[in-house]
Short mmCIF file of C-alpha atoms in Angstrom, two decimals:
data_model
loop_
_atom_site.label_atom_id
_atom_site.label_comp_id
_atom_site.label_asym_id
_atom_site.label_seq_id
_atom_site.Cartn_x
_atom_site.Cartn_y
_atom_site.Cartn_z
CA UNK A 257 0.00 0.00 0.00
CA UNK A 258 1.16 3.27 -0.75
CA UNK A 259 2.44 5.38 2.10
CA UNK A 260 3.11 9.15 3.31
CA UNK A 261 5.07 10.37 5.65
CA UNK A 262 4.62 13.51 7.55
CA UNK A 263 5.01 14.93 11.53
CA UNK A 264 1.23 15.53 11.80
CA UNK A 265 -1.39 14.47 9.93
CA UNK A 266 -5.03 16.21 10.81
CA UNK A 267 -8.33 14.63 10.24
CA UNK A 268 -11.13 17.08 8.91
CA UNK A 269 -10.71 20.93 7.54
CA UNK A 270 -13.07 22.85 10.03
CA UNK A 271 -11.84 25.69 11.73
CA UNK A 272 -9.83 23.32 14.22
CA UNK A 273 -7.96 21.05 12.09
CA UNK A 274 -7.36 24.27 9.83
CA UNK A 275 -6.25 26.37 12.85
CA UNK A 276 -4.28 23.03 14.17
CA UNK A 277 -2.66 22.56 10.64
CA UNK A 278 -1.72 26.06 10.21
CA UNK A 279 -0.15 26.12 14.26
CA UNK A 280 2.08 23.48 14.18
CA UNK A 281 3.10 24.12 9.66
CA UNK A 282 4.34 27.19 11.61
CA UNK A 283 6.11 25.41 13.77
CA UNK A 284 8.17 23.79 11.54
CA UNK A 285 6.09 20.44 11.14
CA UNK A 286 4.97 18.62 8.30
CA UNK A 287 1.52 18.68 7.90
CA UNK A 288 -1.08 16.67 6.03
CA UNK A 289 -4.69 18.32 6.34
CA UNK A 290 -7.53 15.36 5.02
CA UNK A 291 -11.04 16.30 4.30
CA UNK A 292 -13.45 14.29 3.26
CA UNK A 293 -15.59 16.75 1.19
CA UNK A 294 -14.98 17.50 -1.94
CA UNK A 295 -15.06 21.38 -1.38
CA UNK A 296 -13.75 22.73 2.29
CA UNK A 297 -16.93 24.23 4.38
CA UNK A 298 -19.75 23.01 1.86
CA UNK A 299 -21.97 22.12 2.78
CA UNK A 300 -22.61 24.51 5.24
CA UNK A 301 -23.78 22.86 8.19
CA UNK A 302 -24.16 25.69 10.88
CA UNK A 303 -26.44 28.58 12.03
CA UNK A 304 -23.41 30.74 11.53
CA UNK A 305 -23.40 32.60 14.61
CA UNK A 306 -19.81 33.71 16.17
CA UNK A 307 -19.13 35.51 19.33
CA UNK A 308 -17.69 39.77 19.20
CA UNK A 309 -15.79 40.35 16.32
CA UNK A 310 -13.17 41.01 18.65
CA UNK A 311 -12.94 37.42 20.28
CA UNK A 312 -13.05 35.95 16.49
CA UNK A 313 -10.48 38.22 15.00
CA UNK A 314 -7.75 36.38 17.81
CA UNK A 315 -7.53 33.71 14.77
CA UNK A 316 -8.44 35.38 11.73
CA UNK A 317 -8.88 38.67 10.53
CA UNK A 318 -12.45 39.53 9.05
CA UNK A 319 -13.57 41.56 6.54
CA UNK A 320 -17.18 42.24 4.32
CA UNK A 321 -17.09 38.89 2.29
CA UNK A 322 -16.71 36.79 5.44
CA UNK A 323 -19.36 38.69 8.07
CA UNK A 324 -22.73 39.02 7.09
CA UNK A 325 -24.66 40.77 10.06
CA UNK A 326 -23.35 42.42 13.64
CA UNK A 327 -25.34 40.79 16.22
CA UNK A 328 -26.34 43.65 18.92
CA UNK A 329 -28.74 41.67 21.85
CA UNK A 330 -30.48 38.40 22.41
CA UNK A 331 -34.34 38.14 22.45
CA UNK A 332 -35.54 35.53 24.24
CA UNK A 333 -39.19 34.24 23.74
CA UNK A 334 -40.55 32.37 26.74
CA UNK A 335 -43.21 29.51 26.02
CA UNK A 336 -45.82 31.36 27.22
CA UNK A 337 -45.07 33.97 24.70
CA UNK A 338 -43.59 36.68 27.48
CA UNK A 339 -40.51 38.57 25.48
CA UNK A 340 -37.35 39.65 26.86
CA UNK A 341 -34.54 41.41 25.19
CA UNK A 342 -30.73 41.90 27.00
CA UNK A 343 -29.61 44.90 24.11
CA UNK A 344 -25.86 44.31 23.99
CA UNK A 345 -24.37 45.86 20.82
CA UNK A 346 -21.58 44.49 19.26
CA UNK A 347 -22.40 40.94 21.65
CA UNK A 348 -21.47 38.79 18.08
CA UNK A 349 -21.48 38.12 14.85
CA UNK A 350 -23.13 36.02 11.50
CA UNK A 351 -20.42 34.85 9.09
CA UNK A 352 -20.47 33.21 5.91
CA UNK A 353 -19.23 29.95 7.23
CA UNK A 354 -18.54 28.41 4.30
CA UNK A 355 -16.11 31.40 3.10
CA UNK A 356 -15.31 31.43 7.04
CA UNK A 357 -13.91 27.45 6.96
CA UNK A 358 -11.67 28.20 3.33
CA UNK A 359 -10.31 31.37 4.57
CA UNK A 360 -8.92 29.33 8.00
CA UNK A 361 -7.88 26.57 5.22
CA UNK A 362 -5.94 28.85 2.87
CA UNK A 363 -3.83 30.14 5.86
CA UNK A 364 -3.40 26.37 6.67
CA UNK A 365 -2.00 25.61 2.98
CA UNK A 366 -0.08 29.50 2.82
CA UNK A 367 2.13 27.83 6.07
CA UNK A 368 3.29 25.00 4.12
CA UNK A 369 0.44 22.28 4.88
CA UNK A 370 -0.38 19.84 2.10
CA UNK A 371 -4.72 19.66 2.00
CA UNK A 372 -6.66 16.81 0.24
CA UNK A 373 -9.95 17.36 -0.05
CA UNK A 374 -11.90 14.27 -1.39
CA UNK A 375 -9.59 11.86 1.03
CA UNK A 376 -12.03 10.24 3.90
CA UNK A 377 -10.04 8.73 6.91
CA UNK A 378 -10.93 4.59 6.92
CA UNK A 379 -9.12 3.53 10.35
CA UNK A 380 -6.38 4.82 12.58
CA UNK A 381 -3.35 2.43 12.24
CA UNK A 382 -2.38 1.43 15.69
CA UNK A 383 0.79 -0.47 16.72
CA UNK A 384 2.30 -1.26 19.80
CA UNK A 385 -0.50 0.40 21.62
CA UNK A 386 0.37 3.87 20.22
CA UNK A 387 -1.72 5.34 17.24
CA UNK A 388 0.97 5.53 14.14
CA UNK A 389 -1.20 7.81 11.75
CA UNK A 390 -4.11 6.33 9.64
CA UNK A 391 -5.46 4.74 6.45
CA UNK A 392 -7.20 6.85 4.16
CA UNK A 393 -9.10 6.56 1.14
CA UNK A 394 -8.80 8.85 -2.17
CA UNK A 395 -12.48 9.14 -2.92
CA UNK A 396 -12.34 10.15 -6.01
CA UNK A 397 -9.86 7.24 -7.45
CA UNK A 398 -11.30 4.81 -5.07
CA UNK A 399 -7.98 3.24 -3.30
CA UNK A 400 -6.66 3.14 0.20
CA UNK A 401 -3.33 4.35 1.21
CA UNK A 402 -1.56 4.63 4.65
CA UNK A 403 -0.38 8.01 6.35
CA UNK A 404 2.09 7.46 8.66
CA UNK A 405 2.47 10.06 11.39
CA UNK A 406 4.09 11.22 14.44
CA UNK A 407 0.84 12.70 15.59
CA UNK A 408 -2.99 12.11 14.27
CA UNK A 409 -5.06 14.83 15.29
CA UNK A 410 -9.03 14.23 15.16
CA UNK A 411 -11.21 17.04 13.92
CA UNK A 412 -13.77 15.17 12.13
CA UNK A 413 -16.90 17.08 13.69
CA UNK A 414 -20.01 15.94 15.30
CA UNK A 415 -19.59 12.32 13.20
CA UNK A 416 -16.80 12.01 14.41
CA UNK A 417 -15.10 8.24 14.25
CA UNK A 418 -11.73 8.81 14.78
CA UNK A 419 -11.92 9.14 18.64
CA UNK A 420 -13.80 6.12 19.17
CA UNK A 421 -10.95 4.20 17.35
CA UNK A 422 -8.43 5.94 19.69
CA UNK A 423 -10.73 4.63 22.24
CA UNK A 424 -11.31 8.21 23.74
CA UNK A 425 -14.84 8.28 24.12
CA UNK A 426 -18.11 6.01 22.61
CA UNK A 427 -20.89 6.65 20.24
CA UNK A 428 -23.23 9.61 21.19
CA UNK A 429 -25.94 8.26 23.66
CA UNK A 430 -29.73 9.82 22.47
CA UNK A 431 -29.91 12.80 25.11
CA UNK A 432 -26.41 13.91 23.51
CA UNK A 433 -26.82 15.21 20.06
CA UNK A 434 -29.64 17.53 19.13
CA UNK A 435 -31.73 17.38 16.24
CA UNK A 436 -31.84 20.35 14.10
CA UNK A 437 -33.27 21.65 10.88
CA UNK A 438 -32.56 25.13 9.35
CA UNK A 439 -34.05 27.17 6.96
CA UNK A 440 -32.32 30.29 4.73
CA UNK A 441 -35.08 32.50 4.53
CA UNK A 442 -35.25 35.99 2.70
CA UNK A 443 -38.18 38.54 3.55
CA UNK A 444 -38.07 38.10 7.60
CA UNK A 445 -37.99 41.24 9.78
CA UNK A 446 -34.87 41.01 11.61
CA UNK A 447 -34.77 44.67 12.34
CA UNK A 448 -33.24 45.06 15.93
CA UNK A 449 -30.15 42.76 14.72
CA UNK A 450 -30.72 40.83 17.70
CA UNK A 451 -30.49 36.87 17.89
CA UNK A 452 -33.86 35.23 18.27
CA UNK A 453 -33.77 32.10 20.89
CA UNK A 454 -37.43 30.65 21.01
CA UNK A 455 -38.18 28.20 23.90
CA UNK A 456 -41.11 25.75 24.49
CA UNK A 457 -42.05 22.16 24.23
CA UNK A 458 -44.49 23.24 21.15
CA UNK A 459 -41.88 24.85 19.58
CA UNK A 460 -38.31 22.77 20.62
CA UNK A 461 -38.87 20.38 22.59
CA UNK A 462 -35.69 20.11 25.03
CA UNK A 463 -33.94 22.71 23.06
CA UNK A 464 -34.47 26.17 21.34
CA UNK A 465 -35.50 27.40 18.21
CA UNK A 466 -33.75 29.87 16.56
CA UNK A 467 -33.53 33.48 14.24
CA UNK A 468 -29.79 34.42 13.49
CA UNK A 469 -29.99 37.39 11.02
CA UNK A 470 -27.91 37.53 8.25
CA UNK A 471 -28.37 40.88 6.70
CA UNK A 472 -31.28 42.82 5.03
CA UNK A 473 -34.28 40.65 5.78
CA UNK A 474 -32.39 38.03 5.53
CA UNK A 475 -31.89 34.73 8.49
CA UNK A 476 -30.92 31.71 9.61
CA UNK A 477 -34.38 30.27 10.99
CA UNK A 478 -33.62 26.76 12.91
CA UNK A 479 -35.10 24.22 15.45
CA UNK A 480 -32.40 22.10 17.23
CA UNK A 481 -34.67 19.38 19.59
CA UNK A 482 -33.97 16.74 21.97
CA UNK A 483 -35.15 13.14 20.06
CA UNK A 484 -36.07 12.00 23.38
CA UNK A 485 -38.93 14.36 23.82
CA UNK A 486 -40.00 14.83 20.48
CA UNK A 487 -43.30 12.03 20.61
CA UNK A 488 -41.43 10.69 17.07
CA UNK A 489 -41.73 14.17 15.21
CA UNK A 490 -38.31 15.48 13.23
CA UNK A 491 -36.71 18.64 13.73
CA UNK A 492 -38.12 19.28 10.20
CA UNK A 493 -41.56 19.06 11.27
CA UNK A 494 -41.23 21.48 14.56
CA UNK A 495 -39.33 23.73 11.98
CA UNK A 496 -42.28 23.89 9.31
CA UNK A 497 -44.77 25.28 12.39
CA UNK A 498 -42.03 27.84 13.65
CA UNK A 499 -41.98 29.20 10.31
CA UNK A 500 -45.58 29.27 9.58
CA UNK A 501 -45.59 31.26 13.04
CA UNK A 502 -42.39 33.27 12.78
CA UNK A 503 -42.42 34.37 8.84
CA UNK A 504 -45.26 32.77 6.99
CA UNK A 505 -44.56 34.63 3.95
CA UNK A 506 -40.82 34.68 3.96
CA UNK A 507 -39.35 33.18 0.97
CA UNK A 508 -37.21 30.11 1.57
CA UNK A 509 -34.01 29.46 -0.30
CA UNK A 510 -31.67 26.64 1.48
CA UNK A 511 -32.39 23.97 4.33
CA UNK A 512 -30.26 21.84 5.83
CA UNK A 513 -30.79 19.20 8.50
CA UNK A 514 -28.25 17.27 10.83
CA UNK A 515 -26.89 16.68 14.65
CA UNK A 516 -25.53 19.12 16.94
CA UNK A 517 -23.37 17.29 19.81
CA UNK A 518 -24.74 19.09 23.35
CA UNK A 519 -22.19 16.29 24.89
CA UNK A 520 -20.56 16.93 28.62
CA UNK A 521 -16.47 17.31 27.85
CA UNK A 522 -14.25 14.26 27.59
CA UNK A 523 -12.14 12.88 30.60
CA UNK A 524 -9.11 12.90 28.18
CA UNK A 525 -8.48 14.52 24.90
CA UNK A 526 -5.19 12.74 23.85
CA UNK A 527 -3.40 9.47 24.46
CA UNK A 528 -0.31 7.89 22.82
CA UNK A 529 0.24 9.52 18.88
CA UNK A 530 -3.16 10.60 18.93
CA UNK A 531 -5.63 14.09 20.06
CA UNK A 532 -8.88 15.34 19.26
CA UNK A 533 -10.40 18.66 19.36
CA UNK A 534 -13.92 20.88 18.22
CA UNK A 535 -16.61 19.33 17.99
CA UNK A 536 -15.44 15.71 17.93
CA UNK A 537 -13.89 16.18 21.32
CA UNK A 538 -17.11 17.65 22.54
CA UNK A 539 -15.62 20.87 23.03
CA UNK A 540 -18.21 22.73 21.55
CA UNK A 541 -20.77 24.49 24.21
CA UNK A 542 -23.12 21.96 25.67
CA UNK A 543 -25.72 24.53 26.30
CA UNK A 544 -26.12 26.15 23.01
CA UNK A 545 -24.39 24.02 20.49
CA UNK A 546 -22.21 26.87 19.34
CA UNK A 547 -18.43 26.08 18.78
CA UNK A 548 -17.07 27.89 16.11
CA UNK A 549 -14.49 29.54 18.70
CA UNK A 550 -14.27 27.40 21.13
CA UNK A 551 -12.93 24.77 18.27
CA UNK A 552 -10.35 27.41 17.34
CA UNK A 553 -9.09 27.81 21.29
CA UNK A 554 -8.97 24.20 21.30
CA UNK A 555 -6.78 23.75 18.21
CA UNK A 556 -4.39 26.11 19.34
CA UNK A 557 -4.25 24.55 22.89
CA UNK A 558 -2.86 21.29 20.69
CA UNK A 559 -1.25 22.84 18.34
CA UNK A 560 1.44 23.94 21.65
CA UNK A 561 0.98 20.34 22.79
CA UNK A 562 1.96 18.39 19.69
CA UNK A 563 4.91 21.49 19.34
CA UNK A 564 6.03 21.01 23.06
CA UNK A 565 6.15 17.49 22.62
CA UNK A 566 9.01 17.79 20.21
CA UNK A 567 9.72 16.16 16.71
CA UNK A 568 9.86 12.48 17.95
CA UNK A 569 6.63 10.23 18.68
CA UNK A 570 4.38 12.16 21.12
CA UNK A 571 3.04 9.94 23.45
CA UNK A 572 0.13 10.26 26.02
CA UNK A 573 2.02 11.65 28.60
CA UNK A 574 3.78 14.40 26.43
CA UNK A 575 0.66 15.72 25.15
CA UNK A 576 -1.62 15.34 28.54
CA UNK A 577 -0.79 19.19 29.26
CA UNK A 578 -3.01 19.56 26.58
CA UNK A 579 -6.39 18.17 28.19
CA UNK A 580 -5.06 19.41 31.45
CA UNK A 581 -5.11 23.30 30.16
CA UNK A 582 -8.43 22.54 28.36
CA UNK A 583 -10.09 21.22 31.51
CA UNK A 584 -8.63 24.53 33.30
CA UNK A 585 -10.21 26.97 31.00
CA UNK A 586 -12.76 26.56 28.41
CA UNK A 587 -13.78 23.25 29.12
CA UNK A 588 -13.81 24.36 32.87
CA UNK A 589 -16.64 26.98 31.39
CA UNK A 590 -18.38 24.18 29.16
CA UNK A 591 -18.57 21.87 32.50
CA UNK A 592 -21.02 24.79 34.30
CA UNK A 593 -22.74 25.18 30.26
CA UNK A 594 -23.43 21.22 30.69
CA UNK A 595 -24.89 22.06 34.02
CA UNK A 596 -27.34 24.55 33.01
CA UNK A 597 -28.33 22.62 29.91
CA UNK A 598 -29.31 19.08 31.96
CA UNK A 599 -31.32 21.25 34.62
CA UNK A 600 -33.14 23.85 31.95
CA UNK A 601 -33.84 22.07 29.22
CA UNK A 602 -35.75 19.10 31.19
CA UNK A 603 -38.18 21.82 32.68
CA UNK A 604 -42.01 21.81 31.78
CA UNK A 605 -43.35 24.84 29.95
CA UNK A 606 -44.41 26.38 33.38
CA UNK A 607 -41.27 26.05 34.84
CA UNK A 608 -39.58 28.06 32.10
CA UNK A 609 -42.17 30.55 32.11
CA UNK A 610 -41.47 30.83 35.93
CA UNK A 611 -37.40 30.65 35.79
CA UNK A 612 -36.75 32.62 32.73
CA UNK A 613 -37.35 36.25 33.02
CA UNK A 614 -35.52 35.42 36.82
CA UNK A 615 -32.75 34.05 34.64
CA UNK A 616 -33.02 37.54 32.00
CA UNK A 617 -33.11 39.44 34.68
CA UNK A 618 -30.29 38.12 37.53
CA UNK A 619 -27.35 40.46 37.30
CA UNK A 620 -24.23 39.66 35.38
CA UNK A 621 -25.68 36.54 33.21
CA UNK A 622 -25.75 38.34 30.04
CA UNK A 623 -22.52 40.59 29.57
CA UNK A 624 -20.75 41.64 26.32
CA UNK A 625 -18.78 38.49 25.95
CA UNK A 626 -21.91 36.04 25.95
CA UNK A 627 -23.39 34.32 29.15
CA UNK A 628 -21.87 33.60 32.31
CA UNK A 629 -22.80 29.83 32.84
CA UNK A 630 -22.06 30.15 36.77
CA UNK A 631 -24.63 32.57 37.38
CA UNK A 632 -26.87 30.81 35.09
CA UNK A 633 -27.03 27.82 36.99
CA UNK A 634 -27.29 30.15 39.99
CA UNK A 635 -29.88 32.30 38.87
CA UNK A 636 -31.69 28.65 37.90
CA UNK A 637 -31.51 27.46 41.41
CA UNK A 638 -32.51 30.22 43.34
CA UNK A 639 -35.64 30.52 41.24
CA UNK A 640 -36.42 26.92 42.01
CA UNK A 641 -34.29 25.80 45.23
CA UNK A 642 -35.94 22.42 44.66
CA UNK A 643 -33.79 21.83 41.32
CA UNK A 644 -30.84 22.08 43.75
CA UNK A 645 -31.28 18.21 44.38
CA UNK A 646 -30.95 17.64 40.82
CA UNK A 647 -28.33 19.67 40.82
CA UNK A 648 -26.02 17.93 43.01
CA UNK A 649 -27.26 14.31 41.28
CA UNK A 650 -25.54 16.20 38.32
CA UNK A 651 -22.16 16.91 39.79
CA UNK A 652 -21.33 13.49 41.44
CA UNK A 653 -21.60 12.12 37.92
CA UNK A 654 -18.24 11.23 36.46
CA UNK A 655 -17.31 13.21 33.61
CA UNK A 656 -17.66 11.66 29.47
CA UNK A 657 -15.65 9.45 28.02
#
C-alpha cells in the first residue's frame, strides 16, 4: 500500500484542524490536512453565529465577504409567549461559514500544509498500543493508502469516528446530540439585529429554536430538539410550524438538517500519537451548540501540545498538558454550560415561564462576551431551590468518556 510520511497528519478541515494545521506548519512540522468533502466548508452545516468580532479576529482577521450581520442583543421568547430582550451591541457576529472554513484553510495551505480534499479517513493504524497515523481513502480514485504520522489529530466534527478508534470516548448516547433543521429565509424582519432564541415544548422540545440574522431581511431560521422528547416528530416538522408562526410569507431558499453534539467534555483529549479537538472532542458548548471559537481555542491549545512534545513520537504523557489546560479553561466553562443545559432544558413549559425572566433578569448573566454559565445555573436554582437536588445528582456524575 502506498504510504506518506509527515510529523502531523489532521483529520477534517473545520476551523480546528485548519487552525491546528496552520499552528504546528508554523512550527516547523509537516503537515497533512484530510477532508473528506470535496469542497472545504460546503456544505454549510451551521447557524453561523460567532461571538464579538473582537474574540473571532484572535484567529483570523475579518472583513465584508466573510461577516454578514453584527449581532447587537439576544431576544428571548418564553413559552408562554412573554418577550425579553438583554440589548448588547456588538455581543457577536453572522459569518459566511462556508467562506469562514476556506479562509482558516488557505492560511493552513499558505504555512506549508499539504490539504486533500476528497480523502475520507478509513481507520487509525495502531501499533504497539500507540496510534501511528491512519489509512485513508482517495475518494475520487477509489484506493486506500496509509499516512504514517508522528501525531494524528481528530477534527472530524459531530460524526466524528476517529476518537472512538483511539478509544477516547463512545458513540453519542440519544440525550447527547440535538436534532436540528434550518431554513435560509429571505423577507423576515430582523430589524433590531438581535439573535432570536425561542423556547417551548411546542416549539423545541428540550432545546431552542432559533432566528440568526444575516443581513437585510435576511436569516438563519432553525429548530435544534432533543429526540427524546419529540413524541417521534423530526426537527423538520417542529421547523415547518415555527416558520408558519415566525415568517409565513418569507421566501425560503436553502435547508439543511443534521446533529448538533450538546455532549458533557471528555475525561481525556489525547493518548499515545493521537488528540482530538472541536466538535469531535465535545468541546463545543453543551448549552447552546455553538463552537465555532471554542474549536479554534482548542486547536491552538494542541497545536502547543503536539509542538512542546518535540519532533519524535508524542506519546500520552507528552501531550496530557493539553487536556489538562483545556479542563482549566474553556472546558472548565463548558462543565457549568453542561450544568445549566441538563437542569433547563428538562423543565415543563411552566417552569420556564417561571425561571426565565428570573434568569433575563439576575445580574451579570448576560454581559458583552456572551453568558456567564455560573450565574446561570445560579440564577436557575434560586428561582427553584428544589432543582438544587438535581443539581447535586448532576455533579457526582463522572465526567464523558
Amino acid at each position: 500500500m502506498e504510504t506518506t510520511e509527515v510529523d502531523v497528519a489532521v483529520i477534517g478541515a473545520g476551523p480546528a484542524g485548519s487552525r491546528l494545521a496552520r499552528r504546528t506548519a508554523d512550527g516547523g512540522r509537516r503537515v497533512l490536512l484530510l477532508e473528506k468533502r470535496s469542497r472545504v466548508g460546503y456544505p454549510v452545516r451551521c447557524a453561523e453565529a460567532v461571538g464579538p468580532r473582537s474574540e473571532v479576529e484572535r484567529y483570523l482577521d475579518l472583513d465584508d465577504s466573510i461577516v454578514c450581520s453584527p449581532i447587537d442583543g439576544v431576544l428571548i421568547v418564553a413559552p408562554n409567549g412573554r418577550t425579553l430582550r438583554s440589548r448588547t451591541p456588538g455581543v457577536g457576529l453572522v459569518v459566511d461559514r462556508e467562506r469562514f472554513d476556506l479562509r482558516l484553510a488557505e492560511h493552513a495551505v499558505a504555512a506549508g500544509v499539504e490539504l486533500r480534499t476528497g480523502h475520507q479517513a478509513m481507520r487509525l493504524l495502531v501499533e504497539k498500543g500507540r496510534v501511528a497515523g491512519l489509512v485513508v481513502r482517495d475518494l475520487g480514485a477509489g484506493r486506500d493508502y496509509e499516512v504514517r504520522a508522528r501525531v494524528t489529530a481528530g477534527a472530524d466534527g459531530v460524526e466524528a469516528l476517529s476518537p472512538q478508534w483511539a478509544k477516547l470516548k463512545g458513540p453519542f448516547r440519544p440525550e447527547e446530540v440535538f436534532s436540528c433543521a434550518q431554513e435560509l429565509v429571505e423577507g423576515i424582519d430582523v430589524g433590531e439585529r438581535m439573535i432570536e432564541f425561542h423556547l417551548g415544548r411546542e416549539i423545541a422540545p428540550g432545546g431552542y429554536a432559533w432566528v440568526f440574522p444575516k443581513g437585510d431581511r435576511l436569516a438563519n431560521v432553525g429548530v435544534g430538539i432533543d429526540p427524546l422528547l419529540a413524541g417521534g416528530q423530526t426537527a423538520a416538522s417542529f421547523l415547518e410550524v415555527f416558520l408558519s408562526r415566525r415568517c409565513p410569507d418569507a421566501a425560503r431558499m436553502r435547508r439543511i438538517v443534521g446533529g448538533c453534539a450538546v455532549a458533557r467534555g471528555l475525561s481525556s483529549l489525547a493518548t499515545d500519537g493521537y488528540l482530538v479537538v472541536g466538535e469531535a472532542g465535545h468541546q463545543n458548548n453543551p448549552f447552546s451548540g455553538g463552537g465555532i471559537v471554542n474549536a479554534l481555542e482548542g486547536a491552538d491549545m494542541a497545536a502547543d501540545a503536539i509542538l512542546a512534545a518535540g519532533p519524535g513520537a508524542a506519546t500520552a504523557k507528552a501531550l496530557a498538558g493539553y487536556t489538562r489546560r483545556w479542563k482549566r479553561t474553556v472546558g472548565a466553562s463548558n462543565e457549568r454550560f453542561w450544568l445549566a443545559a441538563r437542569i433547563f432544558y428538562a423543565l415543563d413549559d411552566d417552569e420556564a415561564d417561571a425561571i426565565i425572566g428570573r434568569v433575563a433578569s439576575f445580574p451579570g448573566v448576560f454581559h458583552r462576551g456572551g453568558v456567564r454559565p455560573a450565574l446561570m445555573v445560579a440564577a436557575i436554582v434560586i428561582a427553584r431551590p428544589a432543582l438544587l437536588a438535581r443539581l447535586a445528582r448532576l455533579c457526582r456524575r463522572r465526567p464523558r468518556r
